[in-house]
Amino acid sequence: MKPFEYKAVNSVEEACSVLAEYGSDARILAGGTDLLIEFRKQNVRTPKVVIDISFIKEIHSIESPNGTIIIRPLVTHSEIVNSKVVQQYASLLTSAALVIGSPQIRNRGTVGGNIMNAATCADTVPPLIALGAKVTLESKAGSRQLDLSDLFIKPYQTKAKHEEILTEIHFTKLPPNAKSSFIKLGRRNALAISRLSVAAILTQDKNGKITDARIVPGAALPVWKRVTEAEKILIGEKPSIELFTAAGQKVSEVLISHTGRRWSTEYKEPVIAVLVRRALEQCTLTPNPSPKLGEGSSDLSELGEG
Ligand SMILES: Cc1cc2nc3c(=O)[nH]c(=O)nc-3n(C[C@H](O)[C@H](O)[C@H](O)COP(=O)(O)OP(=O)(O)OC[C@H]3O[C@@H](n4cnc5c(N)ncnc54)[C@H](O)[C@@H]3O)c2cc1C
């Protein structure tokens, strides 16, 4: 790691001023659990200045005004796990935060860093896209809002400009008749990044018919997207294993149509279909199972990989 200047800032305004001054020579530091590892890699350009935003109180909160949830970027994964409002109205996000890294990583790593690092295995992103989250980016020139699903260009690259900072993530609370789930498949049940994951939300009417469906696979496509082709199969139908299996197969087909056949296809093709089916099954359990450590992860041995 080459030497760099370190600047701790206390407000978004101050952060934006330093970003405007240094442009592409600056990097933002939140929890540092991705950034410092990146700096240690060979051939990585070390910035002139690292701006530590971790002291900015105005971007470290979870609020729930008027049927929405606003999560500010410095909220840690542990804080998401412990948030009653997230547990009640967006429990798939609780499930995802709960299976990130280890307690130390969850205490240090932030949701903002998870999004802005843009690794395809980032666990909070599929649930947030399924929830229809929007993000706010701020700079000295003003602020702009984007759908989270539009933020990403490719792995490790977002549409944020060098002088912009993420200041807000917000989405509408799930209604009581919407059930959600998040399943992560890693090489182990703990301290493992996602090889594949699925975030799902199903809304049913009083007769049990599915009125809305959201399926977002993680670590599967170059950028995250809802698989509307599979969601359409579910709308207007009543839950059944056959229906969920068909939706899972469709997700698998769509995945391959985007990525083409490669060395990992033989494994991913059947496994993503099973994960989608399981995630949808979990959405129909009453009550929605409350997330517990380990339950968000899926056992590889069941899926034919030890
Ligand atoms: C041992 C280990 C295990 C891990 N396990 C998992 C896992 O299971 N699942 C998972 O998803 N991740 C995992 N991670 C990755 C990491 O912990 C998360 O991505 C974390 O949320 C990153 O947050 P951070 O605050 O540490 O980000 P930082 O490292 O501080 O920043 C990451 C990137 O985001 C940018 N950034 C941060 N905040 C902002 C902002 N507000 N505005 C603009 N840009 C910003 C930084 O400039 C940097 O490019 C793991 C990491 C380690 C070291």
Coordinates of C-alpha atoms and ligand atoms in Angstrom, one line a residue:
M1 CA 0.0 0.0 0.0
K2 CA 1.4 3.4 -1.0
P3 CA 1.2 6.3 1.5
F4 CA -1.9 8.6 1.2
E5 CA -3.3 11.7 2.9
Y6 CA -6.1 11.0 5.4
K7 CA -8.8 13.5 6.0
A8 CA -11.7 12.9 8.5
V9 CA -14.7 15.0 7.8
N10 CA -17.7 15.7 10.0
S11 CA -20.5 16.7 7.5
V12 CA -21.7 15.8 4.0
E13 CA -20.9 19.3 3.0
E14 CA -17.3 19.0 4.1
A15 CA -17.0 15.6 2.3
C16 CA -18.4 17.1 -0.9
S17 CA -15.9 20.0 -0.7
V18 CA -12.9 17.6 -0.4
L19 CA -14.3 15.4 -3.2
A20 CA -14.7 18.4 -5.4
E21 CA -11.1 19.5 -4.7
Y22 CA -9.5 16.1 -5.3
G23 CA -11.9 14.4 -7.9
S24 CA -10.6 11.1 -9.0
D25 CA -7.6 11.4 -6.6
A26 CA -9.9 10.9 -3.6
R27 CA -11.5 7.8 -2.2
I28 CA -14.3 7.6 0.4
L29 CA -13.7 5.4 3.5
A30 CA -16.7 4.2 5.5
G31 CA -16.0 1.0 7.5
G32 CA -13.0 0.2 5.3
T33 CA -13.7 -3.6 5.1
D34 CA -13.6 -3.5 1.3
L35 CA -11.4 -0.5 0.7
L36 CA -8.4 -1.4 2.8
I37 CA -8.4 -4.9 1.2
E38 CA -8.5 -3.3 -2.2
F39 CA -5.5 -1.1 -1.3
R40 CA -3.4 -4.1 -0.4
K41 CA -3.8 -5.6 -3.8
Q42 CA -1.0 -5.2 -6.3
N43 CA -1.4 -2.9 -9.2
V44 CA -4.2 -0.9 -7.5
R45 CA -3.9 2.9 -7.8
T46 CA -3.6 4.4 -4.3
P47 CA -5.5 7.7 -4.1
K48 CA -3.8 11.0 -3.0
V49 CA -6.4 11.4 -0.2
V50 CA -8.7 9.1 1.7
I51 CA -11.8 10.8 3.1
D52 CA -13.0 9.2 6.3
I53 CA -16.8 9.8 6.4
S54 CA -17.4 7.5 9.4
F55 CA -17.9 10.4 11.8
I56 CA -20.7 12.0 9.9
K57 CA -23.7 11.7 12.1
E58 CA -26.3 13.0 9.6
I59 CA -25.8 9.9 7.4
H60 CA -25.9 7.3 10.2
S61 CA -29.6 6.6 10.9
I62 CA -32.6 4.5 10.1
E63 CA -35.9 6.4 9.9
S64 CA -39.4 5.4 8.9
P65 CA -41.5 8.4 7.9
N66 CA -44.9 8.0 6.1
G67 CA -44.8 4.4 5.1
T68 CA -41.2 4.5 3.9
I69 CA -37.9 3.4 5.4
I70 CA -34.8 5.6 5.0
I71 CA -31.5 4.0 5.7
R72 CA -28.5 6.2 5.6
P73 CA -25.2 4.8 4.2
L74 CA -23.2 4.6 7.5
V75 CA -25.7 2.2 9.0
T76 CA -23.8 -1.0 9.7
H77 CA -25.0 -4.5 8.9
S78 CA -25.4 -5.2 12.7
E79 CA -27.6 -2.1 13.0
I80 CA -29.8 -3.3 10.1
V81 CA -30.1 -6.7 11.8
N82 CA -31.2 -5.1 15.1
S83 CA -33.6 -2.6 13.5
K84 CA -37.2 -3.4 14.6
V85 CA -38.6 -1.4 11.7
V86 CA -36.5 -3.3 9.1
Q87 CA -37.4 -6.7 10.8
Q88 CA -41.1 -5.8 10.6
Y89 CA -41.3 -4.2 7.1
A90 CA -38.3 -5.5 5.1
S91 CA -37.3 -8.8 6.8
L92 CA -35.5 -10.0 3.7
L93 CA -32.9 -7.2 4.3
T94 CA -32.5 -8.4 7.9
S95 CA -31.9 -11.9 6.7
A96 CA -29.3 -10.6 4.2
A97 CA -27.4 -8.4 6.7
L98 CA -27.4 -11.3 9.2
V99 CA -25.3 -13.5 7.0
I100 CA -22.7 -11.0 6.0
G101 CA -19.2 -12.0 7.0
S102 CA -18.7 -12.3 10.8
P103 CA -19.9 -10.2 13.8
Q104 CA -16.8 -8.0 13.4
I105 CA -17.5 -7.4 9.7
R106 CA -21.2 -6.7 10.4
N107 CA -20.2 -4.3 13.2
R108 CA -17.8 -2.4 10.9
G109 CA -19.1 -2.8 7.4
T110 CA -21.8 -0.4 6.2
V111 CA -24.7 -0.7 3.8
G112 CA -23.4 2.3 1.9
G113 CA -20.0 0.6 1.4
N114 CA -21.7 -2.7 0.4
I115 CA -23.6 -0.9 -2.3
M116 CA -20.9 1.4 -3.6
N117 CA -18.3 -1.3 -3.7
A118 CA -20.6 -2.9 -6.3
A119 CA -19.3 -6.5 -5.9
T120 CA -21.8 -8.9 -7.5
C121 CA -21.8 -10.9 -4.3
A122 CA -22.9 -7.9 -2.1
D123 CA -25.6 -9.3 0.0
T124 CA -27.7 -6.2 0.8
V125 CA -28.2 -5.3 -2.9
P126 CA -30.6 -8.0 -4.1
P127 CA -33.1 -7.4 -1.2
L128 CA -32.8 -3.6 -1.7
I129 CA -33.5 -4.0 -5.4
A130 CA -36.5 -6.3 -4.7
L131 CA -37.8 -3.6 -2.3
G132 CA -37.6 -1.0 -5.1
A133 CA -35.0 1.1 -3.3
K134 CA -33.9 4.4 -4.5
V135 CA -30.6 6.1 -3.7
T136 CA -29.5 9.7 -3.3
L137 CA -26.1 10.9 -4.5
E138 CA -24.8 14.3 -3.3
S139 CA -22.1 16.5 -4.5
K140 CA -21.2 20.2 -4.3
A141 CA -23.3 20.7 -7.5
G142 CA -26.5 19.3 -5.8
S143 CA -28.2 16.0 -5.3
R144 CA -29.8 13.4 -7.6
Q145 CA -31.9 10.3 -7.1
L146 CA -31.6 7.0 -8.9
D147 CA -33.3 3.7 -8.7
L148 CA -30.8 1.4 -7.1
S149 CA -31.2 -1.0 -10.0
D150 CA -29.9 1.8 -12.3
L151 CA -26.9 2.6 -10.2
F152 CA -24.6 -0.2 -11.5
I153 CA -22.6 -0.3 -14.8
K154 CA -20.7 -3.5 -14.2
P155 CA -19.0 -5.3 -11.3
Y156 CA -17.2 -2.8 -9.1
Q157 CA -18.4 0.2 -11.2
T158 CA -21.3 2.5 -10.5
K159 CA -22.7 5.5 -12.2
A160 CA -21.7 7.7 -9.2
K161 CA -19.2 10.5 -10.3
H162 CA -15.9 10.9 -8.4
E163 CA -17.3 13.9 -6.6
E164 CA -20.5 12.2 -5.4
I165 CA -21.3 10.6 -2.1
L166 CA -24.2 8.3 -1.4
T167 CA -26.3 9.9 1.3
E168 CA -29.6 8.0 1.4
I169 CA -31.3 4.6 0.5
H170 CA -35.0 4.6 0.8
F171 CA -37.9 2.3 -0.1
T172 CA -41.6 1.7 0.7
K173 CA -42.4 -0.6 3.7
L174 CA -43.8 -4.0 2.6
P175 CA -47.5 -4.3 3.2
P176 CA -48.7 -7.0 5.8
N177 CA -49.8 -9.4 3.0
A178 CA -46.3 -9.3 1.4
K179 CA -43.9 -12.0 2.6
S180 CA -40.2 -12.0 1.8
S181 CA -37.1 -14.2 2.0
F182 CA -33.4 -14.1 1.3
I183 CA -31.3 -17.2 0.7
K184 CA -27.5 -17.2 0.4
L185 CA -25.4 -20.0 -0.9
G186 CA -21.8 -19.8 0.2
R187 CA -19.0 -22.4 0.5
R188 CA -19.6 -22.4 4.3
N189 CA -22.5 -21.2 6.5
A190 CA -20.5 -18.4 8.0
L191 CA -17.8 -16.0 6.9
A192 CA -18.3 -16.8 3.2
I193 CA -19.2 -14.6 0.3
S194 CA -22.3 -15.5 -1.8
R195 CA -21.7 -17.9 -4.7
L196 CA -25.4 -17.4 -5.4
S197 CA -28.2 -15.7 -3.6
V198 CA -31.9 -15.0 -4.1
A199 CA -34.1 -12.2 -2.7
A200 CA -37.8 -12.8 -3.2
I201 CA -41.0 -11.0 -2.2
L202 CA -44.5 -12.4 -2.8
T203 CA -47.8 -10.6 -2.2
Q204 CA -51.0 -12.6 -2.1
D205 CA -54.7 -11.5 -2.0
K206 CA -57.1 -12.9 0.6
N207 CA -57.9 -15.9 -1.6
G208 CA -54.2 -16.8 -1.8
K209 CA -53.6 -15.6 -5.3
I210 CA -50.2 -14.0 -6.0
T211 CA -50.7 -10.4 -6.9
D212 CA -47.1 -9.2 -6.9
A213 CA -43.8 -11.0 -7.2
R214 CA -40.2 -9.9 -7.1
I215 CA -37.2 -12.1 -7.7
V216 CA -33.6 -10.8 -7.7
P217 CA -30.7 -13.2 -7.9
G218 CA -27.4 -12.2 -6.5
A219 CA -23.9 -13.1 -7.7
A220 CA -25.5 -14.4 -10.8
L221 CA -25.5 -11.6 -13.4
P222 CA -23.0 -8.8 -14.1
V223 CA -25.4 -6.3 -12.6
W224 CA -28.5 -7.1 -10.5
K225 CA -31.9 -7.1 -12.0
R226 CA -35.4 -8.3 -11.2
V227 CA -36.2 -11.4 -13.3
T228 CA -39.6 -10.2 -14.6
E229 CA -39.9 -13.2 -16.9
A230 CA -40.1 -15.5 -13.9
E231 CA -42.2 -13.1 -11.8
K232 CA -44.8 -13.1 -14.6
I233 CA -45.2 -16.9 -14.3
L234 CA -46.4 -16.3 -10.6
I235 CA -48.9 -13.5 -11.0
G236 CA -52.5 -14.5 -10.7
E237 CA -51.6 -18.1 -9.6
K238 CA -51.9 -19.8 -6.3
P239 CA -48.6 -21.0 -4.7
S240 CA -47.5 -24.6 -5.5
I241 CA -44.3 -26.5 -5.8
E242 CA -44.8 -26.9 -9.6
L243 CA -45.3 -23.2 -10.0
F244 CA -42.3 -22.3 -7.9
T245 CA -40.2 -24.9 -9.8
A246 CA -41.3 -23.3 -13.1
A247 CA -40.3 -19.9 -11.8
G248 CA -36.9 -21.2 -10.7
Q249 CA -36.3 -22.8 -14.1
K250 CA -37.1 -19.5 -15.8
V251 CA -34.6 -17.7 -13.6
S252 CA -32.0 -20.2 -14.6
E253 CA -32.8 -19.8 -18.3
V254 CA -32.6 -16.0 -18.1
L255 CA -29.3 -16.2 -16.2
I256 CA -27.8 -18.3 -19.0
S257 CA -29.2 -16.1 -21.7
H258 CA -27.3 -13.2 -20.1
T259 CA -24.0 -14.9 -19.2
G260 CA -23.8 -17.6 -21.9
R261 CA -22.5 -21.1 -21.1
R262 CA -19.3 -21.1 -19.2
W263 CA -17.3 -23.3 -16.8
S264 CA -19.7 -22.6 -13.8
T265 CA -23.0 -23.1 -15.8
E266 CA -23.2 -26.8 -15.1
Y267 CA -23.3 -25.9 -11.4
K268 CA -25.3 -22.6 -11.4
E269 CA -28.0 -23.7 -13.8
P270 CA -29.7 -26.3 -11.5
V271 CA -28.7 -24.6 -8.2
I272 CA -30.2 -21.2 -8.9
A273 CA -33.5 -22.9 -9.9
V274 CA -33.6 -24.7 -6.5
L275 CA -32.7 -21.6 -4.6
V276 CA -35.5 -19.6 -6.3
R277 CA -38.0 -22.4 -5.5
R278 CA -36.9 -22.5 -1.9
A279 CA -37.0 -18.7 -1.5
L280 CA -40.5 -18.6 -2.9
E281 CA -41.6 -21.5 -0.6
Q282 CA -40.2 -19.5 2.4
C283 CA -42.4 -16.6 1.3
T284 CA -45.5 -18.7 1.7
L285 CA -44.7 -19.9 5.2
T286 CA -47.0 -18.3 7.8
P287 CA -45.8 -16.5 9.7
N288 CA -42.8 -15.4 7.7
P289 CA -39.9 -17.1 9.5
S290 CA -38.0 -14.6 11.6
P291 CA -34.4 -14.5 10.4
K292 CA -31.8 -16.3 12.6
L293 CA -28.1 -16.6 12.1
G294 CA -27.4 -19.5 9.7
E295 CA -30.9 -19.7 8.3
G296 CA -30.2 -17.3 5.5
S297 CA -27.5 -19.6 4.2
S298 CA -28.1 -22.7 2.3
D299 CA -26.2 -25.9 2.8
L300 CA -24.1 -26.7 -0.3
S301 CA -24.1 -30.5 0.5
E302 CA -27.9 -30.6 -0.1
L303 CA -27.2 -29.1 -3.5
G304 CA -24.6 -31.6 -4.5
E305 CA -21.5 -29.7 -3.7
G306 CA -19.4 -30.4 -0.6
Ligands
LIG1 C1 -13.7 -11.1 6.0 C2 -14.8 -10.3 5.2 C3 -16.0 -11.0 4.9 C4 -17.0 -10.3 4.2 N1 -18.2 -11.0 4.0 C5 -19.1 -10.4 3.2 C6 -20.4 -11.0 3.0 O1 -20.6 -12.1 3.5 N2 -21.3 -10.4 2.2 C7 -21.0 -9.1 1.7 O2 -21.9 -8.6 1.0 N3 -19.9 -8.5 1.9 C8 -18.9 -9.1 2.6 N4 -17.7 -8.4 2.8 C9 -17.5 -7.1 2.2 C10 -17.7 -5.9 3.1 O3 -17.6 -6.1 4.4 C11 -19.0 -5.2 2.8 O4 -19.2 -4.9 1.4 C12 -19.2 -3.9 3.6 O5 -20.6 -3.6 3.6 C13 -18.4 -2.7 3.0 O6 -18.7 -1.6 3.8 P1 -17.6 -0.6 4.3 O7 -18.3 0.4 5.1 O8 -16.5 -1.4 5.0 O9 -17.1 -0.1 3.0 P2 -15.6 0.6 2.6 O10 -14.6 -0.5 2.5 O11 -15.4 1.7 3.5 O12 -16.0 1.2 1.2 C14 -16.3 0.3 0.1 C15 -16.4 1.1 -1.2 O13 -17.6 2.0 -1.1 C16 -17.2 3.4 -1.2 N5 -18.1 4.1 -0.3 C17 -18.3 3.7 1.0 N6 -19.3 4.5 1.5 C18 -19.6 5.4 0.5 C19 -20.6 6.5 0.4 N7 -21.4 6.8 1.4 N8 -20.7 7.1 -0.8 C20 -19.9 6.8 -1.9 N9 -19.0 5.8 -1.8 C21 -18.9 5.1 -0.6 C22 -15.7 3.4 -0.9 O14 -15.0 4.5 -1.5 C23 -15.2 2.1 -1.4 O15 -15.1 2.2 -2.8 C24 -16.7 -9.0 3.6 C25 -15.5 -8.4 3.9 C26 -14.5 -9.1 4.6 C27 -13.2 -8.4 4.9

